[in-house]
mmCIF file of C-alpha atoms in Angstrom:
data_model
loop_
_atom_site.group_PDB
_atom_site.id
_atom_site.type_symbol
_atom_site.label_atom_id
_atom_site.label_comp_id
_atom_site.label_asym_id
_atom_site.label_seq_id
_atom_site.Cartn_x
_atom_site.Cartn_y
_atom_site.Cartn_z
ATOM 1 C CA GLU A 919 0.065 -10.241 44.512
ATOM 2 C CA ILE A 920 -1.434 -7.267 46.304
ATOM 3 C CA GLY A 921 -4.450 -7.226 43.982
ATOM 4 C CA ALA A 922 -3.581 -3.897 42.342
ATOM 5 C CA VAL A 923 -4.352 -5.299 38.886
ATOM 6 C CA PRO A 924 -6.861 -7.963 37.785
ATOM 7 C CA THR A 925 -4.264 -10.145 36.017
ATOM 8 C CA ARG A 926 -0.849 -11.575 36.831
ATOM 9 C CA ASP A 927 0.861 -8.983 34.592
ATOM 10 C CA PRO A 928 -0.211 -5.331 34.173
ATOM 11 C CA PHE A 929 -0.263 -5.672 30.381
ATOM 12 C CA LYS A 930 -1.777 -7.918 27.715
ATOM 13 C CA ARG A 931 1.415 -8.295 25.738
ATOM 14 C CA LYS A 932 4.955 -6.970 25.669
ATOM 15 C CA MET A 933 6.832 -5.981 22.540
ATOM 16 C CA GLY A 934 10.369 -4.692 22.805
ATOM 17 C CA SER A 935 11.700 -2.468 20.030
ATOM 18 C CA GLY A 936 14.797 -3.669 18.185
ATOM 19 C CA LEU A 937 18.179 -1.972 18.432
ATOM 20 C CA ILE A 938 19.625 0.406 15.867
ATOM 21 C CA LEU A 939 23.167 -0.730 15.064
ATOM 22 C CA ASP A 940 26.084 1.042 13.390
ATOM 23 C CA ASP A 941 27.502 -0.065 10.023
ATOM 24 C CA GLU A 942 29.658 -2.677 11.758
ATOM 25 C CA GLY A 943 26.695 -4.221 13.543
ATOM 26 C CA LYS A 944 27.535 -2.725 16.929
ATOM 27 C CA LYS A 945 24.899 -1.266 19.257
ATOM 28 C CA MET A 946 24.784 2.524 19.111
ATOM 29 C CA SER A 947 25.639 4.179 22.415
ATOM 30 C CA LYS A 948 27.052 7.388 23.833
ATOM 31 C CA SER A 949 30.068 5.579 25.251
ATOM 32 C CA SER A 950 30.942 4.080 21.866
ATOM 33 C CA LYS A 951 30.376 7.426 20.158
ATOM 34 C CA ASN A 952 28.905 5.634 17.147
ATOM 35 C CA GLY A 953 25.433 7.128 17.178
ATOM 36 C CA VAL A 954 23.642 9.153 14.519
ATOM 37 C CA SER A 955 21.861 12.226 15.813
ATOM 38 C CA PRO A 956 18.134 12.172 14.978
ATOM 39 C CA ILE A 957 18.295 15.973 14.746
ATOM 40 C CA GLU A 958 20.724 15.719 11.819
ATOM 41 C CA VAL A 959 18.296 13.489 9.934
ATOM 42 C CA ILE A 960 15.274 15.632 10.823
ATOM 43 C CA ASP A 961 16.999 18.892 9.848
ATOM 44 C CA LYS A 962 17.898 17.482 6.423
ATOM 45 C CA TYR A 963 14.835 15.400 5.593
ATOM 46 C CA GLY A 964 12.053 16.382 8.008
ATOM 47 C CA ALA A 965 10.493 14.534 10.937
ATOM 48 C CA ASP A 966 8.051 12.476 8.872
ATOM 49 C CA VAL A 967 10.797 11.131 6.600
ATOM 50 C CA ALA A 968 13.044 10.323 9.565
ATOM 51 C CA ARG A 969 10.177 8.540 11.315
ATOM 52 C CA MET A 970 9.078 6.519 8.277
ATOM 53 C CA HIS A 971 12.623 5.607 7.231
ATOM 54 C CA LEU A 972 13.305 4.149 10.670
ATOM 55 C CA HIS A 973 10.100 2.120 10.560
ATOM 56 C CA PHE A 974 10.836 0.914 7.021
ATOM 57 C CA LEU A 975 14.331 -0.355 7.830
ATOM 58 C CA ALA A 976 13.081 -3.438 9.676
ATOM 59 C CA GLY A 977 10.319 -4.913 11.794
ATOM 60 C CA TYR A 978 9.549 -3.234 15.121
ATOM 61 C CA GLU A 979 11.241 -5.941 17.202
ATOM 62 C CA ASP A 980 14.162 -6.555 14.834
ATOM 63 C CA ASN A 981 17.691 -5.239 15.212
ATOM 64 C CA CYS A 982 18.911 -3.391 12.129
ATOM 65 C CA LYS A 983 21.877 -1.412 10.888
ATOM 66 C CA TRP A 984 21.375 2.306 10.392
ATOM 67 C CA THR A 985 21.734 3.378 6.781
ATOM 68 C CA TYR A 986 20.701 6.316 4.632
ATOM 69 C CA LYS A 987 20.105 3.871 1.782
ATOM 70 C CA GLY A 988 16.447 3.973 0.855
ATOM 71 C CA ILE A 989 15.661 7.271 2.541
ATOM 72 C CA ASP A 990 15.235 8.952 -0.858
ATOM 73 C CA GLY A 991 12.458 6.452 -1.554
ATOM 74 C CA ILE A 992 10.577 7.733 1.496
ATOM 75 C CA VAL A 993 11.176 11.320 0.347
ATOM 76 C CA ASN A 994 9.747 10.495 -3.100
ATOM 77 C CA PHE A 995 6.743 8.720 -1.575
ATOM 78 C CA LEU A 996 5.820 11.662 0.663
ATOM 79 C CA ASP A 997 6.346 14.020 -2.280
ATOM 80 C CA LYS A 998 3.714 12.016 -4.185
ATOM 81 C CA VAL A 999 1.406 12.199 -1.166
ATOM 82 C CA TRP A 1000 1.783 15.992 -1.032
ATOM 83 C CA LYS A 1001 1.003 16.283 -4.752
ATOM 84 C CA LEU A 1002 -2.288 14.417 -4.314
ATOM 85 C CA GLN A 1003 -3.729 17.876 -3.731
ATOM 86 C CA GLU A 1004 -3.167 18.547 -7.436
ATOM 87 C CA ILE A 1005 -5.330 15.622 -8.607
ATOM 88 C CA VAL A 1006 -8.070 15.580 -5.963
ATOM 89 C CA LYS A 1007 -11.660 15.937 -7.145
ATOM 90 C CA ASP A 1008 -15.044 16.021 -5.443
ATOM 91 C CA GLY A 1009 -16.882 12.807 -4.736
ATOM 92 C CA GLY A 1010 -17.178 9.760 -2.535
ATOM 93 C CA VAL A 1011 -15.288 6.495 -2.893
ATOM 94 C CA SER A 1012 -15.238 5.648 -6.602
ATOM 95 C CA ASP A 1013 -15.966 2.149 -7.885
ATOM 96 C CA LYS A 1014 -12.519 2.078 -9.463
ATOM 97 C CA HIS A 1015 -10.718 2.703 -6.159
ATOM 98 C CA ALA A 1016 -13.050 0.914 -3.723
ATOM 99 C CA TYR A 1017 -11.096 -2.353 -3.793
ATOM 100 C CA ALA A 1018 -7.672 -0.681 -3.400
ATOM 101 C CA LEU A 1019 -8.851 1.626 -0.607
ATOM 102 C CA ASN A 1020 -10.528 -1.088 1.456
ATOM 103 C CA THR A 1021 -7.546 -3.385 0.949
ATOM 104 C CA LEU A 1022 -5.368 -0.584 2.349
ATOM 105 C CA ILE A 1023 -7.646 0.031 5.350
ATOM 106 C CA LYS A 1024 -7.742 -3.684 6.206
ATOM 107 C CA LYS A 1025 -3.974 -4.073 5.869
ATOM 108 C CA VAL A 1026 -2.886 -1.034 7.893
ATOM 109 C CA SER A 1027 -5.504 -1.720 10.589
ATOM 110 C CA GLU A 1028 -4.038 -5.186 11.145
ATOM 111 C CA ASP A 1029 -0.444 -3.968 10.853
ATOM 112 C CA TYR A 1030 -0.874 -1.149 13.385
ATOM 113 C CA GLU A 1031 -2.398 -3.575 15.893
ATOM 114 C CA ASN A 1032 0.623 -5.861 15.495
ATOM 115 C CA LEU A 1033 3.215 -3.078 15.155
ATOM 116 C CA LYS A 1034 4.149 -4.233 11.658
ATOM 117 C CA LEU A 1035 4.892 -0.687 10.638
ATOM 118 C CA ASN A 1036 7.195 -1.527 7.732
ATOM 119 C CA THR A 1037 4.500 -3.493 5.914
ATOM 120 C CA ALA A 1038 1.927 -0.782 6.672
ATOM 121 C CA ILE A 1039 4.204 1.649 4.823
ATOM 122 C CA SER A 1040 4.413 -0.772 1.893
ATOM 123 C CA ALA A 1041 0.610 -0.928 1.736
ATOM 124 C CA CYS A 1042 0.401 2.874 1.569
ATOM 125 C CA MET A 1043 2.991 2.926 -1.221
ATOM 126 C CA ILE A 1044 1.040 0.357 -3.241
ATOM 127 C CA PHE A 1045 -2.140 2.419 -2.882
ATOM 128 C CA ILE A 1046 -0.428 5.617 -4.025
ATOM 129 C CA LYS A 1047 1.035 3.830 -7.055
ATOM 130 C CA SER A 1048 -2.432 2.766 -8.223
ATOM 131 C CA ILE A 1049 -3.832 6.257 -7.614
ATOM 132 C CA LYS A 1050 -1.047 7.895 -9.618
ATOM 133 C CA GLU A 1051 -1.674 5.507 -12.506
ATOM 134 C CA ASP A 1052 -5.355 6.491 -12.570
ATOM 135 C CA GLY A 1053 -4.535 10.213 -12.329
ATOM 136 C CA TYR A 1054 -7.140 11.188 -9.727
ATOM 137 C CA ILE A 1055 -8.294 10.704 -6.153
ATOM 138 C CA THR A 1056 -11.665 11.754 -4.760
ATOM 139 C CA LYS A 1057 -11.976 13.845 -1.615
ATOM 140 C CA GLU A 1058 -13.419 10.950 0.370
ATOM 141 C CA GLU A 1059 -10.656 8.628 -0.793
ATOM 142 C CA LEU A 1060 -8.068 11.249 0.150
ATOM 143 C CA ARG A 1061 -9.657 11.762 3.571
ATOM 144 C CA GLN A 1062 -9.547 8.057 4.400
ATOM 145 C CA PHE A 1063 -6.035 7.640 3.016
ATOM 146 C CA LEU A 1064 -4.684 10.543 5.086
ATOM 147 C CA ILE A 1065 -6.146 9.005 8.254
ATOM 148 C CA CYS A 1066 -4.528 5.652 7.388
ATOM 149 C CA LEU A 1067 -1.131 7.296 6.862
ATOM 150 C CA ASN A 1068 -1.381 9.723 9.795
ATOM 151 C CA PRO A 1069 0.242 7.467 12.444
ATOM 152 C CA LEU A 1070 3.285 7.144 10.177
ATOM 153 C CA ALA A 1071 3.525 10.692 8.819
ATOM 154 C CA PRO A 1072 1.540 12.880 11.256
ATOM 155 C CA HIS A 1073 2.903 16.265 10.192
ATOM 156 C CA MET A 1074 2.312 16.105 6.443
ATOM 157 C CA THR A 1075 -1.063 14.352 6.682
ATOM 158 C CA SER A 1076 -2.284 16.911 9.227
ATOM 159 C CA GLU A 1077 -1.179 19.749 6.957
ATOM 160 C CA ILE A 1078 -2.871 18.330 3.850
ATOM 161 C CA TYR A 1079 -6.036 17.583 5.815
ATOM 162 C CA GLU A 1080 -6.194 21.167 7.076
ATOM 163 C CA ILE A 1081 -5.655 22.571 3.569
ATOM 164 C CA VAL A 1082 -8.220 20.357 1.822
ATOM 165 C CA PHE A 1083 -10.811 19.826 4.555
ATOM 166 C CA GLY A 1084 -10.236 22.804 6.831
ATOM 167 C CA GLY A 1085 -10.142 20.854 10.077
ATOM 168 C CA ASP A 1086 -8.004 18.826 12.463
ATOM 169 C CA ILE A 1087 -7.273 15.232 11.430
ATOM 170 C CA ALA A 1088 -6.912 14.325 15.131
ATOM 171 C CA ASN A 1089 -10.691 14.629 15.462
ATOM 172 C CA GLU A 1090 -11.281 11.927 12.839
ATOM 173 C CA THR A 1091 -12.068 8.287 13.581
ATOM 174 C CA PHE A 1092 -10.187 5.519 11.829
ATOM 175 C CA PRO A 1093 -11.994 4.281 8.680
ATOM 176 C CA GLU A 1094 -13.673 0.879 8.796
ATOM 177 C CA VAL A 1095 -13.120 -1.674 6.073
ATOM 178 C CA ASP A 1096 -16.066 -2.588 3.852
ATOM 179 C CA GLU A 1097 -15.580 -6.344 3.397
ATOM 180 C CA SER A 1098 -17.994 -6.389 0.443
ATOM 181 C CA LYS A 1099 -15.538 -4.223 -1.505
ATOM 182 C CA LEU A 1100 -12.671 -6.686 -1.082
ATOM 183 C CA VAL A 1101 -13.986 -8.966 -3.814
ATOM 184 C CA LEU A 1102 -13.008 -8.000 -7.348
ATOM 185 C CA SER A 1103 -15.854 -8.144 -9.853
ATOM 186 C CA GLU A 1104 -13.411 -7.821 -12.760
ATOM 187 C CA ILE A 1105 -9.987 -9.361 -13.344
ATOM 188 C CA GLU A 1106 -7.271 -9.123 -15.980
ATOM 189 C CA ILE A 1107 -6.624 -12.293 -17.991
ATOM 190 C CA PRO A 1108 -3.487 -12.695 -20.143
ATOM 191 C CA VAL A 1109 -4.385 -14.073 -23.571
ATOM 192 C CA GLN A 1110 -1.905 -16.319 -25.342
ATOM 193 C CA VAL A 1111 -1.943 -17.668 -28.883
ATOM 194 C CA ASN A 1112 0.138 -20.820 -29.303
ATOM 195 C CA GLY A 1113 1.778 -20.084 -25.950
ATOM 196 C CA LYS A 1114 2.818 -16.530 -26.792
ATOM 197 C CA LEU A 1115 1.277 -13.549 -24.974
ATOM 198 C CA LYS A 1116 -0.786 -11.442 -27.349
ATOM 199 C CA GLY A 1117 -2.710 -9.203 -24.961
ATOM 200 C CA VAL A 1118 -4.513 -8.774 -21.667
ATOM 201 C CA LEU A 1119 -8.294 -8.550 -21.324
ATOM 202 C CA LYS A 1120 -10.245 -7.112 -18.414
ATOM 203 C CA VAL A 1121 -13.307 -9.293 -17.933
ATOM 204 C CA ALA A 1122 -15.853 -10.420 -15.355
ATOM 205 C CA LYS A 1123 -14.331 -12.650 -12.697
ATOM 206 C CA ASP A 1124 -16.749 -15.531 -13.402
ATOM 207 C CA ILE A 1125 -16.684 -15.303 -17.215
ATOM 208 C CA SER A 1126 -17.153 -18.546 -19.139
ATOM 209 C CA GLN A 1127 -14.602 -19.953 -21.583
ATOM 210 C CA GLU A 1128 -17.007 -19.432 -24.500
ATOM 211 C CA ASP A 1129 -17.672 -15.780 -23.669
ATOM 212 C CA LEU A 1130 -13.979 -15.098 -23.113
ATOM 213 C CA LEU A 1131 -13.123 -16.669 -26.471
ATOM 214 C CA ASN A 1132 -15.680 -14.454 -28.233
ATOM 215 C CA ILE A 1133 -14.286 -11.326 -26.572
ATOM 216 C CA ALA A 1134 -10.725 -12.388 -27.442
ATOM 217 C CA LYS A 1135 -11.670 -12.895 -31.102
ATOM 218 C CA GLN A 1136 -12.972 -9.335 -31.221
ATOM 219 C CA ASN A 1137 -10.131 -7.638 -29.346
ATOM 220 C CA ILE A 1138 -6.931 -9.662 -29.891
ATOM 221 C CA ASP A 1139 -5.470 -9.013 -33.360
ATOM 222 C CA ALA A 1140 -3.843 -12.455 -33.566
ATOM 223 C CA LEU A 1141 -7.288 -14.092 -33.284
ATOM 224 C CA LYS A 1142 -9.409 -11.827 -35.482
ATOM 225 C CA ASN A 1143 -8.932 -13.722 -38.765
ATOM 226 C CA ILE A 1144 -8.412 -17.249 -37.430
ATOM 227 C CA ASP A 1145 -10.728 -19.895 -38.900
ATOM 228 C CA THR A 1146 -9.592 -23.016 -37.077
ATOM 229 C CA ILE A 1147 -8.998 -23.281 -33.334
ATOM 230 C CA LYS A 1148 -7.528 -26.633 -32.319
ATOM 231 C CA LYS A 1149 -7.686 -26.272 -28.557
ATOM 232 C CA VAL A 1150 -8.335 -23.800 -25.748
ATOM 233 C CA ILE A 1151 -6.495 -24.004 -22.427
ATOM 234 C CA PHE A 1152 -8.376 -21.968 -19.838
ATOM 235 C CA VAL A 1153 -7.380 -21.683 -16.181
ATOM 236 C CA PRO A 1154 -9.988 -19.335 -14.623
ATOM 237 C CA GLY A 1155 -8.421 -16.204 -13.213
ATOM 238 C CA LYS A 1156 -4.938 -17.078 -14.481
ATOM 239 C CA ILE A 1157 -4.435 -17.889 -18.142
ATOM 240 C CA PHE A 1158 -6.204 -18.246 -21.484
ATOM 241 C CA ASN A 1159 -4.215 -19.986 -24.228
ATOM 242 C CA VAL A 1160 -5.642 -20.528 -27.713
ATOM 243 C CA ILE A 1161 -3.950 -23.138 -29.926
ATOM 244 C CA VAL A 1162 -4.507 -22.376 -33.648
#
């Protein structure tokens, strides 16, 4: 009313954090003496684990009961992050990880803007799972991943960044998503023979039924010595069923 700000409210949006409740669903408070000291959690598990566990319990605006259930999962996740130093190798973003990395950047960028911190954590976990399966991460992939995780686990990511890159992660800018990398050029197609799964083939996304059948004949044992094929049921991107 006095013109101190250019809009009716001094903010664009308001988001109130949810309450942490005890195991009976009651609000934690000093008067009720039902609180859990953050220092106890931090002393046992570390600040990053305490921070991420809280965020993972529920959405930012949701009320939730405090529990230690699931905290070991956060410990195991951050342990895997720390051990990335053992499998890091020189190089830029590899073709194999480009899709997963850009999917992560897009997801956490949107989630941070909307304070969906629990789903941002899930996205980081999915990325680490794929990296562990491949057995390596390049330096550039590690750099971008650490920046993505930094708002959630600032202490560990800063430490790893300093060890590997010799600098301060706070001076980095947030990575930008490369939309062209969000389209898979190859997909995995389950191959069935008479309705029973016999294998999975990794093929071009736009492969034709004829080409897929030829590849299946060469790579799926159940089709190698088949003379007569009665019918082929092909749903692009989903299923390939050969009736013999």
